[in-house]
mmCIF file of N, CA and C in Angstrom:
data_model
loop_
_atom_site.group_PDB
_atom_site.id
_atom_site.type_symbol
_atom_site.label_atom_id
_atom_site.label_comp_id
_atom_site.label_asym_id
_atom_site.label_seq_id
_atom_site.Cartn_x
_atom_site.Cartn_y
_atom_site.Cartn_z
ATOM 1 N N MET P 1 115.835 77.660 137.618
ATOM 2 C CA MET P 1 114.541 77.189 137.135
ATOM 3 C C MET P 1 114.223 77.782 135.763
ATOM 4 N N TYR P 2 114.442 79.115 135.631
ATOM 5 C CA TYR P 2 114.138 79.775 134.351
ATOM 6 C C TYR P 2 115.077 79.298 133.250
ATOM 7 N N MET P 3 116.309 78.976 133.644
ATOM 8 C CA MET P 3 117.278 78.487 132.672
ATOM 9 C C MET P 3 116.839 77.137 132.112
ATOM 10 N N ILE P 4 116.296 76.276 132.932
ATOM 11 C CA ILE P 4 115.826 74.967 132.475
ATOM 12 C C ILE P 4 114.653 75.144 131.516
ATOM 13 N N ILE P 5 113.741 76.044 131.843
ATOM 14 C CA ILE P 5 112.592 76.309 130.965
ATOM 15 C C ILE P 5 113.062 76.867 129.629
ATOM 16 N N PHE P 6 113.973 77.846 129.686
ATOM 17 C CA PHE P 6 114.488 78.451 128.458
ATOM 18 C C PHE P 6 115.204 77.412 127.600
ATOM 19 N N ASN P 7 116.069 76.611 128.207
ATOM 20 C CA ASN P 7 116.801 75.589 127.462
ATOM 21 C C ASN P 7 115.864 74.545 126.864
ATOM 22 N N SER P 8 114.821 74.194 127.589
ATOM 23 C CA SER P 8 113.847 73.224 127.072
ATOM 24 C C SER P 8 113.108 73.786 125.868
ATOM 25 N N ILE P 9 112.714 75.054 125.949
ATOM 26 C CA ILE P 9 112.019 75.699 124.827
ATOM 27 C C ILE P 9 112.953 75.795 123.622
ATOM 28 N N ALA P 10 114.217 76.182 123.866
ATOM 29 C CA ALA P 10 115.189 76.286 122.773
ATOM 30 C C ALA P 10 115.422 74.932 122.120
ATOM 31 N N ALA P 11 115.524 73.881 122.909
ATOM 32 C CA ALA P 11 115.728 72.539 122.364
ATOM 33 C C ALA P 11 114.520 72.093 121.544
ATOM 34 N N ALA P 12 113.332 72.336 122.049
ATOM 35 C CA ALA P 12 112.120 71.966 121.316
ATOM 36 C C ALA P 12 112.034 72.735 119.997
ATOM 37 N N PHE P 13 112.376 74.012 120.037
ATOM 38 C CA PHE P 13 112.376 74.829 118.821
ATOM 39 C C PHE P 13 113.376 74.268 117.808
ATOM 40 N N GLY P 14 114.558 73.900 118.285
ATOM 41 C CA GLY P 14 115.576 73.335 117.398
ATOM 42 C C GLY P 14 115.137 72.027 116.771
ATOM 43 N N ILE P 15 114.471 71.193 117.548
ATOM 44 C CA ILE P 15 113.985 69.914 117.025
ATOM 45 C C ILE P 15 112.939 70.145 115.940
ATOM 46 N N VAL P 16 112.026 71.062 116.184
ATOM 47 C CA VAL P 16 110.976 71.351 115.205
ATOM 48 C C VAL P 16 111.579 71.932 113.929
ATOM 49 N N MET P 17 112.506 72.889 114.076
ATOM 50 C CA MET P 17 113.127 73.505 112.900
ATOM 51 C C MET P 17 113.911 72.477 112.081
ATOM 52 N N THR P 18 114.625 71.584 112.747
ATOM 53 C CA THR P 18 115.375 70.557 112.036
ATOM 54 C C THR P 18 114.439 69.603 111.311
ATOM 55 N N ASP P 19 113.330 69.284 111.942
ATOM 56 C CA ASP P 19 112.353 68.413 111.290
ATOM 57 C C ASP P 19 111.742 69.101 110.074
ATOM 58 N N TRP P 20 111.413 70.371 110.208
ATOM 59 C CA TRP P 20 110.766 71.091 109.108
ATOM 60 C C TRP P 20 111.701 71.383 107.955
ATOM 61 N N PHE P 21 112.939 71.822 108.259
ATOM 62 C CA PHE P 21 113.838 72.304 107.216
ATOM 63 C C PHE P 21 115.045 71.413 106.976
ATOM 64 N N GLY P 22 115.230 70.358 107.736
ATOM 65 C CA GLY P 22 116.440 69.569 107.615
ATOM 66 C C GLY P 22 117.588 70.288 108.304
ATOM 67 N N GLN P 23 118.786 69.962 107.908
ATOM 68 C CA GLN P 23 119.950 70.611 108.508
ATOM 69 C C GLN P 23 119.910 72.104 108.177
ATOM 70 N N TRP P 24 120.150 72.927 109.200
ATOM 71 C CA TRP P 24 120.130 74.372 108.997
ATOM 72 C C TRP P 24 121.285 74.748 108.092
ATOM 73 N N SER P 25 121.001 75.485 107.030
ATOM 74 C CA SER P 25 122.034 75.848 106.073
ATOM 75 C C SER P 25 122.147 77.356 105.963
ATOM 76 N N PHE P 26 123.262 77.793 105.417
ATOM 77 C CA PHE P 26 123.440 79.224 105.189
ATOM 78 C C PHE P 26 122.405 79.728 104.198
ATOM 79 N N LEU P 27 122.028 78.904 103.226
ATOM 80 C CA LEU P 27 121.038 79.299 102.239
ATOM 81 C C LEU P 27 119.698 79.608 102.901
ATOM 82 N N LEU P 28 119.290 78.793 103.843
ATOM 83 C CA LEU P 28 118.057 79.033 104.579
ATOM 84 C C LEU P 28 118.176 80.295 105.434
ATOM 85 N N GLN P 29 119.310 80.467 106.067
ATOM 86 C CA GLN P 29 119.557 81.671 106.868
ATOM 87 C C GLN P 29 119.497 82.917 105.977
ATOM 88 N N PHE P 30 120.067 82.841 104.790
ATOM 89 C CA PHE P 30 120.057 83.971 103.868
ATOM 90 C C PHE P 30 118.647 84.289 103.401
ATOM 91 N N LEU P 31 117.820 83.262 103.205
ATOM 92 C CA LEU P 31 116.427 83.490 102.834
ATOM 93 C C LEU P 31 115.694 84.241 103.937
ATOM 94 N N LEU P 32 115.897 83.844 105.189
ATOM 95 C CA LEU P 32 115.238 84.535 106.299
ATOM 96 C C LEU P 32 115.737 85.972 106.430
ATOM 97 N N PHE P 33 117.032 86.199 106.212
ATOM 98 C CA PHE P 33 117.550 87.563 106.215
ATOM 99 C C PHE P 33 116.919 88.376 105.090
ATOM 100 N N THR P 34 116.759 87.762 103.919
ATOM 101 C CA THR P 34 116.134 88.453 102.786
ATOM 102 C C THR P 34 114.700 88.851 103.117
ATOM 103 N N MET P 35 113.967 87.963 103.794
ATOM 104 C CA MET P 35 112.598 88.303 104.202
ATOM 105 C C MET P 35 112.602 89.490 105.158
ATOM 106 N N PHE P 36 113.540 89.509 106.094
ATOM 107 C CA PHE P 36 113.659 90.638 107.016
ATOM 108 C C PHE P 36 113.980 91.924 106.250
ATOM 109 N N ALA P 37 114.885 91.825 105.277
ATOM 110 C CA ALA P 37 115.241 93.006 104.478
ATOM 111 C C ALA P 37 114.057 93.478 103.636
ATOM 112 N N GLU P 38 113.236 92.564 103.150
ATOM 113 C CA GLU P 38 112.023 92.951 102.414
ATOM 114 C C GLU P 38 111.111 93.786 103.306
ATOM 115 N N TYR P 39 110.873 93.301 104.531
ATOM 116 C CA TYR P 39 110.032 94.047 105.467
ATOM 117 C C TYR P 39 110.603 95.429 105.743
ATOM 118 N N THR P 40 111.912 95.487 105.971
ATOM 119 C CA THR P 40 112.544 96.755 106.312
ATOM 120 C C THR P 40 112.421 97.759 105.170
ATOM 121 N N THR P 41 112.765 97.327 103.952
ATOM 122 C CA THR P 41 112.682 98.265 102.825
ATOM 123 C C THR P 41 111.240 98.640 102.504
ATOM 124 N N GLN P 42 110.323 97.699 102.651
ATOM 125 C CA GLN P 42 108.909 98.004 102.407
ATOM 126 C C GLN P 42 108.403 99.032 103.423
ATOM 127 N N THR P 43 108.814 98.890 104.670
ATOM 128 C CA THR P 43 108.417 99.841 105.706
ATOM 129 C C THR P 43 108.955 101.228 105.394
ATOM 130 N N ILE P 44 110.201 101.302 104.968
ATOM 131 C CA ILE P 44 110.798 102.602 104.645
ATOM 132 C C ILE P 44 110.064 103.254 103.484
ATOM 133 N N VAL P 45 109.728 102.485 102.461
ATOM 134 C CA VAL P 45 108.987 103.028 101.321
ATOM 135 C C VAL P 45 107.632 103.560 101.769
ATOM 136 N N LEU P 46 106.905 102.784 102.571
ATOM 137 C CA LEU P 46 105.579 103.211 103.017
ATOM 138 C C LEU P 46 105.661 104.448 103.905
ATOM 139 N N LEU P 47 106.678 104.528 104.754
ATOM 140 C CA LEU P 47 106.833 105.717 105.596
ATOM 141 C C LEU P 47 107.216 106.933 104.762
ATOM 142 N N LYS P 48 108.051 106.729 103.739
ATOM 143 C CA LYS P 48 108.427 107.840 102.863
ATOM 144 C C LYS P 48 107.222 108.341 102.091
ATOM 145 N N GLN P 49 106.355 107.441 101.699
ATOM 146 C CA GLN P 49 105.154 107.827 100.962
ATOM 147 C C GLN P 49 104.057 108.325 101.897
ATOM 148 N N LYS P 50 104.406 108.438 103.181
ATOM 149 C CA LYS P 50 103.486 108.915 104.217
ATOM 150 C C LYS P 50 102.206 108.084 104.281
ATOM 151 N N MET P 51 102.359 106.788 104.068
ATOM 152 C CA MET P 51 101.217 105.890 104.155
ATOM 153 C C MET P 51 101.089 105.314 105.559
ATOM 154 N N GLY P 52 102.153 105.402 106.355
ATOM 155 C CA GLY P 52 102.087 105.011 107.751
ATOM 156 C C GLY P 52 102.158 103.521 107.989
ATOM 157 N N TRP P 53 102.149 103.187 109.274
ATOM 158 C CA TRP P 53 102.286 101.795 109.708
ATOM 159 C C TRP P 53 101.067 100.961 109.365
ATOM 160 N N ARG P 54 99.900 101.587 109.357
ATOM 161 C CA ARG P 54 98.689 100.816 109.097
ATOM 162 C C ARG P 54 98.734 100.163 107.717
ATOM 163 N N SER P 55 99.205 100.899 106.727
ATOM 164 C CA SER P 55 99.274 100.311 105.387
ATOM 165 C C SER P 55 100.299 99.182 105.345
ATOM 166 N N PHE P 56 101.369 99.293 106.157
ATOM 167 C CA PHE P 56 102.343 98.203 106.215
ATOM 168 C C PHE P 56 101.706 96.963 106.819
ATOM 169 N N LEU P 57 100.950 97.151 107.893
ATOM 170 C CA LEU P 57 100.306 96.011 108.536
ATOM 171 C C LEU P 57 99.257 95.378 107.628
ATOM 172 N N ASP P 58 98.661 96.192 106.755
ATOM 173 C CA ASP P 58 97.665 95.671 105.824
ATOM 174 C C ASP P 58 98.297 95.032 104.589
ATOM 175 N N SER P 59 99.606 95.203 104.425
ATOM 176 C CA SER P 59 100.249 94.690 103.217
ATOM 177 C C SER P 59 100.238 93.166 103.204
ATOM 178 N N ARG P 60 100.373 92.625 102.020
ATOM 179 C CA ARG P 60 100.338 91.183 101.845
ATOM 180 C C ARG P 60 101.698 90.525 102.046
ATOM 181 N N LEU P 61 102.728 91.328 102.282
ATOM 182 C CA LEU P 61 104.079 90.802 102.373
ATOM 183 C C LEU P 61 104.223 89.762 103.484
ATOM 184 N N PHE P 62 103.633 90.006 104.628
ATOM 185 C CA PHE P 62 103.724 89.051 105.739
ATOM 186 C C PHE P 62 103.117 87.711 105.340
ATOM 187 N N PHE P 63 101.924 87.744 104.784
ATOM 188 C CA PHE P 63 101.244 86.506 104.418
ATOM 189 C C PHE P 63 101.964 85.789 103.281
ATOM 190 N N GLN P 64 102.540 86.548 102.351
ATOM 191 C CA GLN P 64 103.312 85.930 101.277
ATOM 192 C C GLN P 64 104.517 85.191 101.843
ATOM 193 N N ASN P 65 105.197 85.796 102.803
ATOM 194 C CA ASN P 65 106.377 85.152 103.366
ATOM 195 C C ASN P 65 106.022 83.939 104.213
ATOM 196 N N VAL P 66 104.869 83.949 104.864
ATOM 197 C CA VAL P 66 104.417 82.761 105.588
ATOM 198 C C VAL P 66 104.208 81.616 104.597
ATOM 199 N N ILE P 67 103.610 81.918 103.465
ATOM 200 C CA ILE P 67 103.384 80.893 102.451
ATOM 201 C C ILE P 67 104.715 80.410 101.870
ATOM 202 N N VAL P 68 105.686 81.323 101.692
ATOM 203 C CA VAL P 68 107.012 80.931 101.204
ATOM 204 C C VAL P 68 107.638 79.932 102.168
ATOM 205 N N ILE P 69 107.567 80.201 103.455
ATOM 206 C CA ILE P 69 108.128 79.278 104.446
ATOM 207 C C ILE P 69 107.433 77.922 104.376
ATOM 208 N N LEU P 70 106.112 77.932 104.225
ATOM 209 C CA LEU P 70 105.388 76.662 104.087
ATOM 210 C C LEU P 70 105.820 75.903 102.834
ATOM 211 N N ILE P 71 106.051 76.616 101.742
ATOM 212 C CA ILE P 71 106.497 75.965 100.508
ATOM 213 C C ILE P 71 107.893 75.370 100.691
ATOM 214 N N ILE P 72 108.765 76.091 101.399
ATOM 215 C CA ILE P 72 110.115 75.571 101.657
ATOM 216 C C ILE P 72 110.033 74.295 102.507
ATOM 217 N N ILE P 73 109.151 74.299 103.501
ATOM 218 C CA ILE P 73 108.959 73.095 104.325
ATOM 219 C C ILE P 73 108.451 71.939 103.463
ATOM 220 N N MET P 74 107.491 72.219 102.591
ATOM 221 C CA MET P 74 106.971 71.161 101.717
ATOM 222 C C MET P 74 108.051 70.674 100.756
ATOM 223 N N ALA P 75 108.880 71.581 100.257
ATOM 224 C CA ALA P 75 109.960 71.189 99.348
ATOM 225 C C ALA P 75 110.952 70.271 100.062
ATOM 226 N N HIS P 76 111.264 70.590 101.315
ATOM 227 C CA HIS P 76 112.162 69.720 102.085
ATOM 228 C C HIS P 76 111.558 68.329 102.250
ATOM 229 N N ASN P 77 110.267 68.272 102.548
ATOM 230 C CA ASN P 77 109.608 66.978 102.712
ATOM 231 C C ASN P 77 109.547 66.209 101.386
ATOM 232 N N LEU P 78 109.393 66.923 100.275
ATOM 233 C CA LEU P 78 109.447 66.263 98.971
ATOM 234 C C LEU P 78 110.838 65.697 98.700
ATOM 235 N N ASP P 79 111.862 66.444 99.101
ATOM 236 C CA ASP P 79 113.229 65.936 98.961
ATOM 237 C C ASP P 79 113.413 64.632 99.725
ATOM 238 N N ILE P 80 112.870 64.579 100.932
ATOM 239 C CA ILE P 80 112.965 63.351 101.727
ATOM 240 C C ILE P 80 112.200 62.222 101.039
ATOM 241 N N LEU P 81 110.994 62.536 100.588
ATOM 242 C CA LEU P 81 110.154 61.533 99.949
ATOM 243 C C LEU P 81 110.785 60.981 98.670
ATOM 244 N N LEU P 82 111.364 61.865 97.863
ATOM 245 C CA LEU P 82 111.921 61.459 96.577
ATOM 246 C C LEU P 82 113.407 61.112 96.649
ATOM 247 N N GLY P 83 114.032 61.381 97.793
ATOM 248 C CA GLY P 83 115.449 61.088 97.945
ATOM 249 C C GLY P 83 116.344 61.986 97.107
ATOM 250 N N THR P 84 115.989 63.251 96.959
ATOM 251 C CA THR P 84 116.735 64.160 96.079
ATOM 252 C C THR P 84 117.758 65.023 96.809
ATOM 253 N N LYS P 85 118.003 64.757 98.100
ATOM 254 C CA LYS P 85 119.068 65.423 98.862
ATOM 255 C C LYS P 85 119.001 66.950 98.784
ATOM 256 N N ASP P 86 117.894 67.530 99.125
ATOM 257 C CA ASP P 86 117.679 68.985 99.208
ATOM 258 C C ASP P 86 117.713 69.708 97.865
ATOM 259 N N ALA P 87 117.627 69.007 96.760
ATOM 260 C CA ALA P 87 117.652 69.661 95.451
ATOM 261 C C ALA P 87 116.408 70.523 95.232
ATOM 262 N N ILE P 88 115.253 70.017 95.602
ATOM 263 C CA ILE P 88 114.009 70.760 95.400
ATOM 264 C C ILE P 88 113.975 71.968 96.327
ATOM 265 N N MET P 89 114.334 71.771 97.593
ATOM 266 C CA MET P 89 114.332 72.876 98.543
ATOM 267 C C MET P 89 115.326 73.960 98.124
ATOM 268 N N THR P 90 116.504 73.562 97.673
ATOM 269 C CA THR P 90 117.508 74.529 97.243
ATOM 270 C C THR P 90 117.017 75.330 96.041
ATOM 271 N N GLY P 91 116.400 74.676 95.086
ATOM 272 C CA GLY P 91 115.837 75.377 93.933
ATOM 273 C C GLY P 91 114.770 76.376 94.341
ATOM 274 N N CYS P 92 113.914 75.979 95.272
ATOM 275 C CA CYS P 92 112.869 76.894 95.756
ATOM 276 C C CYS P 92 113.483 78.091 96.476
ATOM 277 N N ILE P 93 114.500 77.842 97.281
ATOM 278 C CA ILE P 93 115.129 78.942 98.013
ATOM 279 C C ILE P 93 115.776 79.927 97.041
ATOM 280 N N TYR P 94 116.478 79.430 96.024
ATOM 281 C CA TYR P 94 117.059 80.332 95.022
ATOM 282 C C TYR P 94 115.980 81.153 94.328
ATOM 283 N N TYR P 95 114.871 80.524 94.027
ATOM 284 C CA TYR P 95 113.762 81.238 93.389
ATOM 285 C C TYR P 95 113.277 82.384 94.267
ATOM 286 N N TYR P 96 113.029 82.106 95.544
ATOM 287 C CA TYR P 96 112.519 83.145 96.432
ATOM 288 C C TYR P 96 113.580 84.181 96.789
ATOM 289 N N LEU P 97 114.859 83.777 96.796
ATOM 290 C CA LEU P 97 115.927 84.758 97.006
ATOM 291 C C LEU P 97 115.966 85.762 95.860
ATOM 292 N N ALA P 98 115.896 85.279 94.634
ATOM 293 C CA ALA P 98 115.918 86.178 93.480
ATOM 294 C C ALA P 98 114.737 87.146 93.526
ATOM 295 N N ASN P 99 113.559 86.623 93.810
ATOM 296 C CA ASN P 99 112.384 87.496 93.886
ATOM 297 C C ASN P 99 112.504 88.499 95.027
ATOM 298 N N GLY P 100 113.014 88.048 96.167
ATOM 299 C CA GLY P 100 113.160 88.935 97.318
ATOM 300 C C GLY P 100 114.135 90.063 97.057
ATOM 301 N N TRP P 101 115.272 89.739 96.441
ATOM 302 C CA TRP P 101 116.260 90.785 96.181
ATOM 303 C C TRP P 101 115.809 91.731 95.081
ATOM 304 N N ILE P 102 114.994 91.262 94.159
ATOM 305 C CA ILE P 102 114.399 92.177 93.171
ATOM 306 C C ILE P 102 113.486 93.170 93.887
ATOM 307 N N LEU P 103 112.675 92.690 94.842
ATOM 308 C CA LEU P 103 111.802 93.571 95.614
ATOM 309 C C LEU P 103 112.615 94.567 96.439
ATOM 310 N N ILE P 104 113.702 94.106 97.044
ATOM 311 C CA ILE P 104 114.554 94.990 97.839
ATOM 312 C C ILE P 104 115.172 96.062 96.946
ATOM 313 N N ALA P 105 115.659 95.678 95.776
ATOM 314 C CA ALA P 105 116.243 96.657 94.851
ATOM 315 C C ALA P 105 115.189 97.662 94.396
ATOM 316 N N ASP P 106 113.982 97.184 94.110
ATOM 317 C CA ASP P 106 112.897 98.075 93.702
ATOM 318 C C ASP P 106 112.534 99.050 94.819
ATOM 319 N N ASN P 107 112.408 98.539 96.045
ATOM 320 C CA ASN P 107 112.094 99.418 97.176
ATOM 321 C C ASN P 107 113.205 100.433 97.416
ATOM 322 N N SER P 108 114.438 100.001 97.267
ATOM 323 C CA SER P 108 115.569 100.910 97.468
ATOM 324 C C SER P 108 115.558 102.030 96.441
ATOM 325 N N SER P 109 115.253 101.695 95.199
ATOM 326 C CA SER P 109 115.211 102.732 94.167
ATOM 327 C C SER P 109 114.062 103.701 94.397
ATOM 328 N N LYS P 110 112.964 103.235 95.001
ATOM 329 C CA LYS P 110 111.825 104.119 95.287
ATOM 330 C C LYS P 110 112.168 105.210 96.304
ATOM 331 N N VAL P 111 113.116 104.920 97.191
ATOM 332 C CA VAL P 111 113.512 105.926 98.183
ATOM 333 C C VAL P 111 114.791 106.645 97.765
ATOM 334 N N GLY P 112 115.263 106.399 96.546
ATOM 335 C CA GLY P 112 116.393 107.131 96.011
ATOM 336 C C GLY P 112 117.760 106.559 96.320
ATOM 337 N N VAL P 113 117.815 105.315 96.793
ATOM 338 C CA VAL P 113 119.105 104.690 97.067
ATOM 339 C C VAL P 113 119.591 104.034 95.777
ATOM 340 N N PRO P 114 120.752 104.464 95.270
ATOM 341 C CA PRO P 114 121.250 103.830 94.037
ATOM 342 C C PRO P 114 121.662 102.387 94.308
ATOM 343 N N ILE P 115 121.406 101.539 93.343
ATOM 344 C CA ILE P 115 121.731 100.119 93.471
ATOM 345 C C ILE P 115 123.084 99.886 92.786
ATOM 346 N N PRO P 116 124.057 99.340 93.527
ATOM 347 C CA PRO P 116 125.369 99.068 92.911
ATOM 348 C C PRO P 116 125.236 98.059 91.770
ATOM 349 N N PRO P 117 125.925 98.313 90.666
ATOM 350 C CA PRO P 117 125.834 97.387 89.520
ATOM 351 C C PRO P 117 126.205 95.948 89.880
ATOM 352 N N ILE P 118 127.136 95.768 90.806
ATOM 353 C CA ILE P 118 127.522 94.407 91.177
ATOM 354 C C ILE P 118 126.360 93.673 91.856
ATOM 355 N N LEU P 119 125.535 94.407 92.611
ATOM 356 C CA LEU P 119 124.363 93.785 93.237
ATOM 357 C C LEU P 119 123.339 93.404 92.177
ATOM 358 N N LEU P 120 123.169 94.263 91.171
ATOM 359 C CA LEU P 120 122.252 93.925 90.079
ATOM 360 C C LEU P 120 122.739 92.682 89.330
ATOM 361 N N LYS P 121 124.062 92.548 89.158
ATOM 362 C CA LYS P 121 124.609 91.352 88.507
ATOM 363 C C LYS P 121 124.384 90.116 89.380
ATOM 364 N N ALA P 122 124.515 90.279 90.697
ATOM 365 C CA ALA P 122 124.296 89.145 91.601
ATOM 366 C C ALA P 122 122.837 88.701 91.566
ATOM 367 N N ILE P 123 121.911 89.665 91.507
ATOM 368 C CA ILE P 123 120.484 89.329 91.404
ATOM 369 C C ILE P 123 120.231 88.576 90.110
ATOM 370 N N ASP P 124 120.853 89.054 89.020
ATOM 371 C CA ASP P 124 120.699 88.380 87.737
ATOM 372 C C ASP P 124 121.283 86.966 87.786
ATOM 373 N N ALA P 125 122.412 86.806 88.496
ATOM 374 C CA ALA P 125 123.006 85.474 88.644
ATOM 375 C C ALA P 125 122.079 84.550 89.428
ATOM 376 N N LEU P 126 121.433 85.087 90.474
ATOM 377 C CA LEU P 126 120.458 84.282 91.228
ATOM 378 C C LEU P 126 119.309 83.873 90.321
ATOM 379 N N ARG P 127 118.835 84.815 89.522
ATOM 380 C CA ARG P 127 117.724 84.520 88.614
ATOM 381 C C ARG P 127 118.145 83.450 87.617
ATOM 382 N N THR P 128 119.361 83.542 87.074
ATOM 383 C CA THR P 128 119.875 82.557 86.134
ATOM 384 C C THR P 128 120.026 81.198 86.805
ATOM 385 N N LYS P 129 120.542 81.197 88.039
ATOM 386 C CA LYS P 129 120.731 79.929 88.768
ATOM 387 C C LYS P 129 119.380 79.269 89.017
ATOM 388 N N LYS P 130 118.365 80.082 89.343
ATOM 389 C CA LYS P 130 117.031 79.536 89.580
ATOM 390 C C LYS P 130 116.485 78.929 88.294
ATOM 391 N N ASP P 131 116.691 79.619 87.154
ATOM 392 C CA ASP P 131 116.208 79.088 85.881
ATOM 393 C C ASP P 131 116.958 77.830 85.482
ATOM 394 N N ASP P 132 118.292 77.803 85.700
ATOM 395 C CA ASP P 132 119.098 76.630 85.369
ATOM 396 C C ASP P 132 118.697 75.425 86.198
ATOM 397 N N SER P 133 118.396 75.642 87.493
ATOM 398 C CA SER P 133 118.032 74.499 88.327
ATOM 399 C C SER P 133 116.706 73.903 87.897
ATOM 400 N N SER P 134 115.771 74.736 87.413
ATOM 401 C CA SER P 134 114.496 74.183 86.949
ATOM 402 C C SER P 134 114.682 73.434 85.624
ATOM 403 N N ILE P 135 115.593 73.914 84.779
ATOM 404 C CA ILE P 135 115.865 73.211 83.521
ATOM 405 C C ILE P 135 116.506 71.862 83.815
ATOM 406 N N ASN P 136 117.477 71.828 84.740
ATOM 407 C CA ASN P 136 118.155 70.575 85.078
ATOM 408 C C ASN P 136 117.189 69.568 85.681
ATOM 409 N N LYS P 137 116.247 70.036 86.479
ATOM 410 C CA LYS P 137 115.280 69.116 87.069
ATOM 411 C C LYS P 137 114.337 68.563 86.007
ATOM 412 N N ASN P 138 113.972 69.403 85.016
ATOM 413 C CA ASN P 138 113.083 68.933 83.957
ATOM 414 C C ASN P 138 113.766 67.908 83.062
ATOM 415 N N ASN P 139 115.091 68.062 82.894
ATOM 416 C CA ASN P 139 115.826 67.104 82.051
ATOM 417 C C ASN P 139 116.225 65.859 82.819
ATOM 418 N N ASN P 140 116.093 65.885 84.151
ATOM 419 C CA ASN P 140 116.478 64.766 85.010
ATOM 420 C C ASN P 140 117.935 64.360 84.804
ATOM 421 N N GLY P 141 118.773 65.343 84.464
ATOM 422 C CA GLY P 141 120.190 65.056 84.286
ATOM 423 C C GLY P 141 120.529 64.443 82.936
ATOM 424 N N ASN P 142 119.535 64.156 82.099
ATOM 425 C CA ASN P 142 119.790 63.591 80.774
ATOM 426 C C ASN P 142 119.650 64.680 79.736
ATOM 427 N N GLU P 143 120.764 65.024 79.133
ATOM 428 C CA GLU P 143 120.691 66.090 78.132
ATOM 429 C C GLU P 143 120.871 65.529 76.744
#
């Protein structure tokens, strides 16, 4: 009986997620992992600064990430409406990935963890890719 309930809930969740985000992609999975890493590093910084859990719960990071998810959902729906095959959603995800990893690198440096140069180059590449995708969309492919 419990297995049927669990499977029904899992199926309903899958249907809703597919409707909201389209086909589940590694890029979307990486964005959610980045959000988790933001929370983790932010918590470590606040605990190191002896600000405690209350300041973490009062932080705006949770609400910002809820809005990011809503924007990604809207971007997916715009892709469907305009027929752009996930171009808008992908651009938005790259944008939020770059911002998220900048926050993670900043939080890591606050607690004294050195950031490997290759990771800094990867963050810069994400930032460049995000800027390039916005330029390509503005030119509509006509250069």
